[in-house]
Coordinates of C-alpha atoms in Angstrom, one line a residue:
X51 CA -13.1 9.0 -14.9
X52 CA -9.5 9.0 -14.0
X53 CA -7.0 6.7 -15.3
X54 CA -4.4 4.5 -13.6
X55 CA -1.1 3.9 -15.2
X56 CA 0.5 1.0 -13.3
X57 CA 3.8 -0.7 -13.6
X58 CA 4.9 -3.5 -11.4
X59 CA 8.4 -4.8 -10.6
X60 CA 9.8 -8.3 -9.3
X61 CA 6.4 -10.1 -9.4
X62 CA 7.9 -13.1 -10.6
X63 CA 9.9 -13.4 -7.5
X64 CA 6.8 -13.9 -5.4
X65 CA 4.4 -16.2 -7.0
X66 CA 1.6 -15.7 -4.2
X67 CA 1.0 -12.3 -5.6
X68 CA -2.3 -12.0 -7.7
X69 CA -2.5 -10.8 -11.3
X70 CA -1.6 -7.5 -12.1
X71 CA -5.0 -6.7 -13.4
X72 CA -6.2 -7.7 -9.9
X73 CA -4.3 -5.3 -8.1
X74 CA -4.9 -2.6 -10.5
X75 CA -8.6 -3.0 -9.9
X76 CA -8.0 -2.7 -6.3
X77 CA -6.0 0.6 -6.8
X78 CA -8.4 2.1 -9.3
X79 CA -11.0 2.5 -6.4
X80 CA -8.7 4.9 -4.7
X81 CA -7.5 7.2 -7.2
X82 CA -9.1 10.7 -7.5
X83 CA -7.2 11.9 -10.6
X84 CA -5.0 10.4 -13.4
X85 CA -2.3 8.5 -11.5
X86 CA 1.1 6.9 -12.5
X87 CA 2.4 4.4 -10.0
X88 CA 5.1 1.9 -9.8
X89 CA 4.9 -1.0 -7.4
X90 CA 8.1 -3.0 -6.7
X91 CA 7.8 -6.0 -4.6
X92 CA 11.0 -6.5 -2.4
X93 CA 12.4 -9.1 0.1
X94 CA 13.4 -8.4 3.5
X95 CA 16.8 -7.2 2.6
X96 CA 16.0 -4.7 0.0
X97 CA 13.2 -3.4 2.3
X98 CA 15.4 -2.9 5.0
X99 CA 18.0 -1.0 2.9
X100 CA 15.5 1.3 1.6
X101 CA 13.6 2.0 4.8
X102 CA 17.0 2.6 6.6
X103 CA 18.2 4.9 3.4
X104 CA 15.0 7.0 3.1
X105 CA 13.5 6.9 6.8
X106 CA 16.6 6.3 8.9
X107 CA 14.8 3.1 10.4
X108 CA 16.7 -0.1 10.4
X109 CA 14.3 -2.7 9.6
X110 CA 11.9 -3.7 6.8
X111 CA 8.5 -2.2 6.8
X112 CA 5.3 -3.4 4.9
X113 CA 5.2 -0.4 2.6
X114 CA 6.9 2.7 1.6
X115 CA 5.4 5.4 -0.6
X116 CA 7.4 7.9 -2.5
X117 CA 5.1 10.5 -3.8
X118 CA 6.4 12.9 -6.2
X119 CA 3.6 15.0 -7.9
X120 CA -0.1 15.6 -7.2
X121 CA -0.8 18.0 -10.2
X122 CA -1.7 17.5 -13.0
X123 CA -1.3 13.8 -12.3
X124 CA -0.4 11.8 -9.5
X125 CA 3.1 10.2 -9.6
X126 CA 4.6 7.9 -7.1
X127 CA 6.6 4.7 -6.4
X128 CA 5.4 2.1 -3.8
X129 CA 7.6 -0.6 -2.1
X130 CA 5.9 -3.5 -0.7
X131 CA 8.0 -5.8 1.5
X132 CA 6.3 -9.1 0.7
X133 CA 7.8 -11.2 3.5
X134 CA 6.8 -8.5 6.1
X135 CA 3.3 -8.4 4.4
X136 CA 3.0 -12.2 4.9
X137 CA 4.0 -12.0 8.5
X138 CA 1.6 -9.1 9.3
X139 CA -1.1 -11.1 7.5
X140 CA -0.5 -14.1 9.7
X141 CA -0.3 -12.4 13.1
X142 CA -3.4 -10.5 12.2
X143 CA -5.2 -13.5 11.1
X144 CA -6.1 -11.8 7.7
X145 CA -5.9 -13.3 4.3
X146 CA -2.7 -12.2 2.3
X147 CA -4.7 -10.8 -0.5
X148 CA -6.9 -8.9 2.0
X149 CA -3.8 -7.4 3.5
X150 CA -2.1 -6.7 0.3
X151 CA -5.1 -4.9 -1.1
X152 CA -5.2 -2.9 1.9
X153 CA -1.5 -1.9 1.7
X154 CA -2.1 -0.9 -2.0
X155 CA -5.0 1.3 -1.1
X156 CA -3.0 2.9 1.7
X157 CA -0.4 3.7 -0.4
X158 CA -2.6 5.2 -3.3
X159 CA -4.1 7.5 -0.8
X160 CA -0.9 8.4 0.4
X161 CA 0.2 9.4 -3.1
X162 CA -2.9 11.7 -3.3
X163 CA -2.2 13.3 -0.2
X164 CA -3.8 11.7 2.6
X165 CA -1.8 11.1 5.7
X166 CA -2.1 9.8 9.3
X167 CA 0.2 11.8 11.2
X168 CA -2.4 13.0 13.9
X169 CA -5.6 11.8 14.9
X170 CA -7.9 14.0 12.6
X171 CA -5.7 12.8 9.5
X172 CA -6.0 9.3 10.5
X173 CA -9.8 9.3 10.8
X174 CA -10.3 10.6 7.5
X175 CA -7.8 8.2 5.6
X176 CA -8.9 5.2 7.8
X177 CA -12.6 6.0 6.8
X178 CA -11.8 6.2 3.2
X179 CA -9.8 3.0 3.2
X180 CA -12.4 1.3 5.1
X181 CA -15.1 2.5 2.5
X182 CA -12.9 1.5 -0.4
X183 CA -12.2 -2.0 1.0
X184 CA -15.9 -2.7 1.7
X185 CA -16.5 -1.8 -2.0
X186 CA -14.3 -4.6 -3.0
X187 CA -16.1 -7.2 -0.5
X188 CA -13.0 -7.1 1.6
X189 CA -13.6 -6.9 5.5
X190 CA -12.9 -3.4 7.3
X191 CA -9.1 -3.4 7.8
X192 CA -9.5 -1.8 10.9
X193 CA -12.0 -4.1 12.5
X194 CA -9.4 -5.7 14.8
X195 CA -7.3 -2.5 15.4
X196 CA -4.0 -4.9 15.8
X197 CA -1.3 -2.9 14.7
X198 CA -1.1 -0.1 12.4
X199 CA -0.9 -0.7 8.6
X200 CA 2.2 1.6 8.5
X201 CA 4.8 2.1 11.1

């Protein structure tokens, strides 16, 4: 069985976040090999700065995944912009924790090499995300098709 080594940053700035062990349980469902991930929770200012610096897009996005290695272990950093996550959850009539779980699973899959750059890749990735979310007793994250999980 694969191991997940999770480090979190800035959780105390966002009291609405669930416990680290809860997020770790969600993310473990998505790992396919030993994985080391740091998840940093940020405000809109830092989210915008990082998205502009690394993607040349001048706005805060919900999640950024920086994947570094895939073998022998997966290593990645993930940035989640909590205010964007909250806004999207509200707009999509989703619970905050449902949307957060989806973004964490989405980022773990990116770190493992999944992508959604074309329709075929998106179908594979979305099917895996849906399978994992349903196994965690969350609804299908794509059932409403309102917006993408990642821009």
